[in-house]
C-alpha cells in the first residue's frame, strides 16, 4: 500500500514527515488530494457525506463510490468516530476508548477497511485538510497516526 499525505502547509508536512514511520511507503506532497494519482481518499464525513452519500458511523469506516467526476479518487473512505454509550440521554465515549486518540482510531480503522475492500496494491491519500488534521502546531495528531500506521503494518506482517 502506498500512502500519500497531502497538505498545502509545508510546516505541517515537515512535522508529519518527522513523526510518521519511515518503514513503509509514505510520500509527503505539498498540495491537495488532486495533486496525486490515487485510488482512495480518506476524508472526514463533514466533507464527504453531502457529496458522496453515507452517514455518520461509530462502528466502522465507510467506503463510498465517487462517481462525480470531480478529480478526486474513485473511492472515498470516511473514518468512524470513537464508539459511544448513552447514559441519561447523553452520549459518552465508551470506557474502553476513552484513552484512544480519535486520529489513531480513525486512521487505523480506515486503513483496515481499505485493505479488506481493495487489498494491498492500492494508493491512498490522507489529505490533512479534509481530515481536519492540518495544524502545524499539533504534534499529538501525527504521533497518533504514526502509531496507527505502525500497528496496521505490523498486522500485515503477522498475518
Coordinates of N, CA and C in Angstrom, one line a residue:
X1 N 0.9 -1.2 0.0 CA 0.0 0.0 0.0 C 0.9 1.2 0.0
X2 N 0.6 2.1 -0.9 CA 1.3 3.4 -1.0 C 0.4 4.5 -0.3
X3 N 1.0 5.3 0.6 CA 0.2 6.3 1.3 C 0.8 7.6 0.9
X4 N -0.1 8.5 0.5 CA 0.3 9.9 0.3 C -0.3 10.8 1.4
X5 N 0.5 11.6 2.0 CA 0.0 12.6 2.9 C 0.1 14.0 2.3
X6 N -1.1 14.6 2.1 CA -1.1 15.9 1.4 C -1.5 17.0 2.3
X7 N -0.9 18.2 2.1 CA -1.2 19.4 2.8 C -0.7 20.6 2.0
X8 N -1.3 21.7 2.0 CA -0.8 22.9 1.4 C 0.1 23.7 2.3
X9 N 0.3 23.2 3.5 CA 1.2 23.8 4.5 C 2.4 23.1 4.7
X10 N 3.5 23.6 4.2 CA 4.8 22.9 4.3 C 5.2 22.6 5.8
X11 N 4.9 23.5 6.7 CA 5.2 23.3 8.1 C 4.5 22.1 8.6
X12 N 3.3 21.9 8.2 CA 2.5 20.7 8.6 C 3.2 19.4 8.1
X13 N 3.5 19.5 6.8 CA 4.2 18.3 6.2 C 5.5 18.0 6.8
X14 N 6.3 19.0 7.2 CA 7.5 18.8 7.9 C 7.3 18.1 9.2
X15 N 6.3 18.6 9.9 CA 6.0 18.0 11.2 C 5.6 16.5 11.0
X16 N 4.7 16.2 10.1 CA 4.3 14.9 9.9 C 5.4 14.0 9.4
X17 N 6.2 14.5 8.5 CA 7.3 13.6 7.9 C 8.3 13.2 9.0
X18 N 8.4 14.1 10.0 CA 9.3 13.7 11.1 C 8.8 12.7 12.1
X19 N 7.5 12.5 12.1 CA 6.8 11.6 13.1 C 6.3 10.3 12.5
X20 N 6.0 10.3 11.2 CA 5.4 9.1 10.6 C 6.5 8.1 10.3
X21 N 6.2 6.8 10.4 CA 7.2 5.7 10.2 C 7.8 5.8 8.8
X22 N 9.1 5.6 8.8 CA 9.9 5.6 7.5 C 9.9 4.2 6.9
X23 N 9.4 3.2 7.6 CA 9.5 1.8 7.2 C 8.5 1.4 6.1
X24 N 7.6 2.2 5.8 CA 6.6 1.9 4.8 C 6.6 3.0 3.7
X25 N 5.9 2.8 2.7 CA 5.9 3.7 1.5 C 4.9 4.9 1.8
X26 N 5.4 6.0 2.4 CA 4.7 7.2 2.6 C 5.4 8.3 1.8
X27 N 4.6 9.0 1.1 CA 5.1 10.2 0.4 C 4.4 11.4 0.8
X28 N 5.1 12.5 1.1 CA 4.5 13.8 1.6 C 4.5 14.7 0.4
X29 N 3.3 15.3 0.1 CA 3.0 16.1 -1.0 C 2.5 17.5 -0.6
X30 N 3.2 18.5 -1.0 CA 2.7 19.8 -0.8 C 1.7 20.2 -1.8
X31 N 0.4 20.0 -1.5 CA -0.7 20.2 -2.5 C -1.9 19.6 -1.9
X32 N -2.9 19.4 -2.8 CA -4.2 18.8 -2.4 C -4.2 17.3 -2.8
X33 N -5.3 16.7 -2.5 CA -5.5 15.3 -2.9 C -5.6 15.2 -4.4
X34 N -5.9 16.2 -5.1 CA -5.9 16.2 -6.5 C -4.5 16.2 -7.1
X35 N -3.5 16.4 -6.3 CA -2.1 16.5 -6.7 C -1.4 15.2 -7.0
X36 N -2.1 14.1 -6.6 CA -1.5 12.8 -6.7 C -2.5 11.8 -7.4
X37 N -1.9 10.8 -8.1 CA -2.8 9.8 -8.7 C -3.0 8.7 -7.6
X38 N -4.2 8.6 -7.1 CA -4.5 7.6 -6.1 C -5.9 6.9 -6.4
X39 N -6.1 5.8 -5.7 CA -7.3 5.0 -5.8 C -8.3 5.4 -4.8
X40 N -7.8 5.8 -3.6 CA -8.7 6.0 -2.4 C -8.3 7.3 -1.7
X41 N -9.3 8.1 -1.3 CA -9.1 9.3 -0.5 C -9.8 9.0 0.8
X42 N -9.0 9.2 1.9 CA -9.6 9.2 3.3 C -10.0 10.6 3.6
X43 N -11.3 10.8 3.9 CA -11.9 12.1 4.1 C -12.9 12.1 5.2
X44 N -12.9 13.2 6.0 CA -13.9 13.3 7.1 C -15.3 13.3 6.6
X45 N -16.2 12.8 7.3 CA -17.6 12.8 6.9 C -18.2 14.1 6.8
X46 N -17.6 15.1 7.5 CA -18.1 16.5 7.4 C -18.1 16.9 5.9
X47 N -17.0 16.5 5.2 CA -16.9 16.9 3.8 C -17.5 15.9 2.9
X48 N -17.5 14.6 3.3 CA -17.9 13.6 2.3 C -19.4 13.3 2.2
X49 N -20.1 13.3 3.3 CA -21.5 12.8 3.2 C -22.4 13.6 2.3
X50 N -22.3 14.9 2.2 CA -23.1 15.7 1.3 C -22.8 15.4 -0.1
X51 N -21.5 15.1 -0.4 CA -21.1 14.9 -1.8 C -21.2 13.5 -2.3
X52 N -20.9 12.5 -1.4 CA -20.8 11.1 -1.8 C -21.8 10.2 -1.1
X53 N -22.6 10.7 -0.2 CA -23.6 9.8 0.5 C -23.0 9.3 1.8
X54 N -23.7 8.3 2.4 CA -23.2 7.8 3.6 C -23.8 8.6 4.8
X55 N -23.5 8.2 6.0 CA -24.0 8.9 7.2 C -23.0 8.6 8.3
X56 N -23.0 9.4 9.4 CA -22.0 9.1 10.4 C -22.1 7.7 11.0
X57 N -21.0 7.2 11.3 CA -20.9 5.8 11.9 C -19.9 5.7 13.0
X58 N -20.2 5.1 14.0 CA -19.2 4.8 15.1 C -18.6 3.4 15.0
X59 N -19.2 2.6 14.1 CA -18.9 1.2 14.1 C -17.8 0.9 13.2
X60 N -17.7 1.5 12.0 CA -16.7 1.1 11.0 C -16.5 2.2 10.0
X61 N -15.4 2.2 9.3 CA -15.1 3.1 8.2 C -16.1 2.8 7.1
X62 N -16.5 3.8 6.3 CA -17.4 3.6 5.2 C -16.6 3.8 3.9
X63 N -16.9 3.0 3.0 CA -16.3 3.1 1.6 C -17.4 3.6 0.7
X64 N -17.2 4.7 0.1 CA -18.2 5.4 -0.8 C -17.6 5.5 -2.2
X65 N -18.4 5.3 -3.1 CA -18.1 5.5 -4.5 C -18.1 6.9 -4.9
X66 N -17.1 7.4 -5.7 CA -17.1 8.7 -6.2 C -17.3 8.7 -7.7
X67 N -18.6 8.9 -8.1 CA -18.9 9.0 -9.5 C -19.2 10.4 -10.0
X68 N -18.7 11.4 -9.3 CA -19.0 12.8 -9.6 C -18.0 13.3 -10.7
X69 N -16.9 12.7 -10.9 CA -16.0 13.2 -11.9 C -15.4 14.5 -11.4
X70 N -15.1 14.6 -10.2 CA -14.6 15.8 -9.6 C -13.1 15.9 -9.4
X71 N -12.4 14.9 -10.0 CA -10.9 14.9 -9.9 C -10.4 14.3 -8.7
X72 N -11.2 13.8 -7.8 CA -10.8 13.1 -6.6 C -10.8 11.6 -7.0
X73 N -10.1 10.8 -6.1 CA -10.1 9.3 -6.4 C -11.5 8.7 -6.5
X74 N -11.5 7.6 -7.1 CA -12.8 6.8 -7.4 C -13.4 6.4 -6.1
X75 N -12.7 6.2 -5.1 CA -13.2 5.7 -3.8 C -12.9 6.7 -2.7
X76 N -13.9 6.9 -1.8 CA -13.8 7.8 -0.7 C -14.0 6.9 0.6
X77 N -13.1 7.0 1.5 CA -13.3 6.3 2.8 C -13.5 7.3 3.9
X78 N -14.6 7.1 4.6 CA -14.9 8.0 5.7 C -14.6 7.3 7.0
X79 N -13.7 7.8 7.9 CA -13.3 7.2 9.1 C -14.5 7.2 10.1
X80 N -14.5 6.2 11.0 CA -15.5 6.1 12.0 C -15.2 7.1 13.2
X81 N -16.2 7.4 14.0 CA -15.9 8.1 15.2 C -15.6 7.0 16.3
X82 N -15.1 7.5 17.4 CA -14.9 6.5 18.5 C -16.3 6.1 19.0
X83 N -16.4 4.8 19.4 CA -17.7 4.3 19.9 C -18.2 5.0 21.2
X84 N -19.5 5.2 21.3 CA -20.1 5.8 22.5 C -21.1 4.9 23.1
X85 N -21.5 5.3 24.4 CA -22.6 4.7 25.1 C -23.5 5.8 25.5
X86 N -24.8 5.5 25.6 CA -25.7 6.5 26.1 C -26.1 6.3 27.5
X87 N -26.0 7.4 28.3 CA -26.4 7.4 29.7 C -27.2 8.6 30.0
X88 N -28.5 8.4 30.4 CA -29.3 9.5 30.8 C -29.6 10.5 29.6
X89 N -29.7 9.9 28.4 CA -29.9 10.7 27.2 C -28.7 11.4 26.6
X90 N -27.5 11.2 27.3 CA -26.3 11.8 26.8 C -25.4 10.8 26.2
X91 N -24.6 11.1 25.2 CA -23.6 10.2 24.7 C -22.2 10.4 25.3
X92 N -21.6 9.3 25.7 CA -20.2 9.4 26.3 C -19.4 8.4 25.5
X93 N -18.1 8.8 25.4 CA -17.1 7.8 24.7 C -17.1 6.6 25.5
X94 N -17.2 5.4 24.8 CA -17.2 4.2 25.5 C -15.9 4.1 26.3
X95 N -16.0 3.5 27.5 CA -14.9 3.5 28.5 C -13.6 2.9 27.9
X96 N -13.7 1.8 27.1 CA -12.5 1.2 26.6 C -11.9 2.0 25.5
X97 N -12.5 3.2 25.1 CA -12.0 4.0 24.0 C -11.6 5.4 24.6
X98 N -11.8 5.7 25.9 CA -11.6 7.0 26.4 C -10.1 7.4 26.2
X99 N -9.2 6.5 26.3 CA -7.8 6.8 26.2 C -7.3 6.7 24.7
X100 N -8.1 6.3 23.8 CA -7.8 6.1 22.4 C -7.9 7.4 21.7
X101 N -6.9 7.9 21.0 CA -6.9 9.1 20.2 C -7.9 8.9 19.1
X102 N -8.7 10.0 18.8 CA -9.6 9.9 17.7 C -8.9 9.8 16.4
X103 N -7.7 10.4 16.2 CA -7.0 10.3 15.0 C -6.4 8.9 14.8
X104 N -5.9 8.3 15.9 CA -5.5 6.9 15.8 C -6.6 5.9 15.4
X105 N -7.7 6.1 16.0 CA -8.9 5.2 15.7 C -9.3 5.4 14.3
X106 N -9.4 6.7 13.8 CA -9.9 7.0 12.5 C -9.0 6.4 11.4
X107 N -7.7 6.6 11.6 CA -6.8 6.2 10.5 C -6.6 4.7 10.5
X108 N -6.5 4.1 11.7 CA -6.3 2.6 11.8 C -7.6 1.9 11.2
X109 N -8.8 2.3 11.5 CA -10.0 1.7 11.0 C -10.1 1.9 9.5
X110 N -9.7 3.1 9.1 CA -9.8 3.4 7.6 C -8.9 2.5 6.8
X111 N -7.6 2.4 7.3 CA -6.6 1.6 6.6 C -7.1 0.1 6.6
X112 N -7.6 -0.4 7.7 CA -8.1 -1.7 7.7 C -9.2 -1.9 6.7
X113 N -10.2 -1.0 6.6 CA -11.3 -1.1 5.7 C -10.7 -1.1 4.3
X114 N -9.7 -0.3 4.0 CA -9.2 -0.2 2.6 C -8.5 -1.5 2.3
X115 N -7.8 -2.1 3.2 CA -7.1 -3.4 3.0 C -8.2 -4.5 2.7
X116 N -9.3 -4.5 3.4 CA -10.3 -5.5 3.2 C -11.0 -5.3 1.8
X117 N -11.3 -4.1 1.5 CA -12.0 -3.8 0.3 C -11.1 -3.8 -1.0
X118 N -9.9 -3.4 -0.9 CA -9.0 -3.2 -2.1 C -7.7 -4.0 -2.1
X119 N -7.4 -4.6 -1.0 CA -6.1 -5.3 -0.9 C -4.9 -4.4 -0.6
X120 N -3.7 -4.9 -0.9 CA -2.5 -4.1 -0.6 C -2.0 -3.3 -1.8
X121 N -2.4 -3.5 -3.0 CA -1.9 -2.8 -4.2 C -2.8 -1.6 -4.5
X122 N -2.8 -0.7 -3.5 CA -3.7 0.5 -3.7 C -2.9 1.7 -3.2
X123 N -3.3 2.8 -3.8 CA -2.7 4.1 -3.5 C -3.7 4.9 -2.7
X124 N -3.3 5.4 -1.5 CA -4.2 6.0 -0.6 C -3.8 7.4 -0.3
X125 N -4.7 8.4 -0.3 CA -4.4 9.8 0.1 C -5.0 10.1 1.5
X126 N -4.1 10.6 2.4 CA -4.6 11.2 3.6 C -4.4 12.7 3.4
X127 N -5.5 13.3 3.0 CA -5.5 14.8 2.8 C -5.7 15.4 4.2
X128 N -4.7 16.0 4.8 CA -4.8 16.5 6.1 C -5.9 17.6 6.3
X129 N -6.1 18.4 5.3 CA -7.1 19.4 5.3 C -8.5 18.8 5.4
X130 N -8.7 17.8 4.6 CA -10.0 17.1 4.5 C -10.2 16.1 5.7
X131 N -9.2 15.9 6.5 CA -9.3 15.1 7.7 C -9.3 15.9 9.0
X132 N -9.2 17.3 8.8 CA -9.2 18.1 10.0 C -7.9 17.9 10.8
X133 N -6.8 17.6 10.1 CA -5.5 17.3 10.8 C -4.4 18.2 10.3
X134 N -4.7 19.4 9.9 CA -3.8 20.2 9.2 C -3.1 21.3 10.0
X135 N -3.1 21.1 11.3 CA -2.5 22.1 12.2 C -1.0 21.9 12.4
X136 N -0.1 22.8 12.0 CA 1.3 22.7 12.0 C 1.9 22.7 13.5
X137 N 1.0 23.1 14.4 CA 1.4 23.2 15.8 C 0.9 22.0 16.7
X138 N 0.3 21.0 16.1 CA -0.3 19.9 16.8 C 0.6 18.7 16.5
X139 N 1.4 18.3 17.4 CA 2.2 17.1 17.2 C 1.5 15.8 17.8
X140 N 0.5 16.0 18.5 CA -0.2 14.8 19.1 C -1.0 14.0 18.0
X141 N -1.6 14.7 17.0 CA -2.3 14.0 16.0 C -1.4 13.2 15.1
X142 N -0.3 13.8 14.5 CA 0.6 12.9 13.7 C 1.3 11.8 14.5
X143 N 1.5 12.0 15.8 CA 2.1 10.9 16.6 C 1.0 9.8 16.8
X144 N -0.2 10.1 16.9 CA -1.3 9.1 17.0 C -1.4 8.4 15.7
X145 N -1.4 9.1 14.6 CA -1.5 8.5 13.3 C -0.3 7.6 13.0
X146 N 0.9 8.0 13.5 CA 2.1 7.2 13.3 C 1.9 5.8 14.0
X147 N 1.4 5.9 15.2 CA 1.1 4.6 16.0 C 0.1 3.8 15.2
X148 N -0.9 4.4 14.6 CA -1.9 3.6 13.9 C -1.3 3.0 12.7
X149 N -0.5 3.7 11.9 CA 0.1 3.1 10.7 C 1.1 2.0 11.1
X150 N 1.8 2.2 12.2 CA 2.7 1.1 12.7 C 2.0 -0.1 13.0
X151 N 0.9 0.0 13.7 CA 0.0 -1.1 14.1 C -0.5 -1.8 12.8
X152 N -1.0 -1.0 11.9 CA -1.5 -1.5 10.6 C -0.5 -2.3 9.9
X153 N 0.8 -1.8 9.8 CA 1.8 -2.5 9.1 C 2.2 -3.8 9.9
X154 N 2.2 -3.7 11.2 CA 2.5 -4.9 12.0 C 1.5 -6.0 11.8
X155 N 0.2 -5.6 11.7 CA -0.9 -6.6 11.5 C -0.6 -7.4 10.2
X156 N -0.2 -6.7 9.1 CA 0.1 -7.3 7.9 C 1.3 -8.3 8.0
X157 N 2.3 -7.8 8.7 CA 3.5 -8.7 8.9 C 3.2 -9.9 9.7
X158 N 2.3 -9.9 10.6 CA 1.9 -11.0 11.4 C 1.0 -12.0 10.7
X159 N 0.3 -11.5 9.7 CA -0.7 -12.3 9.0 C -0.1 -13.4 8.2

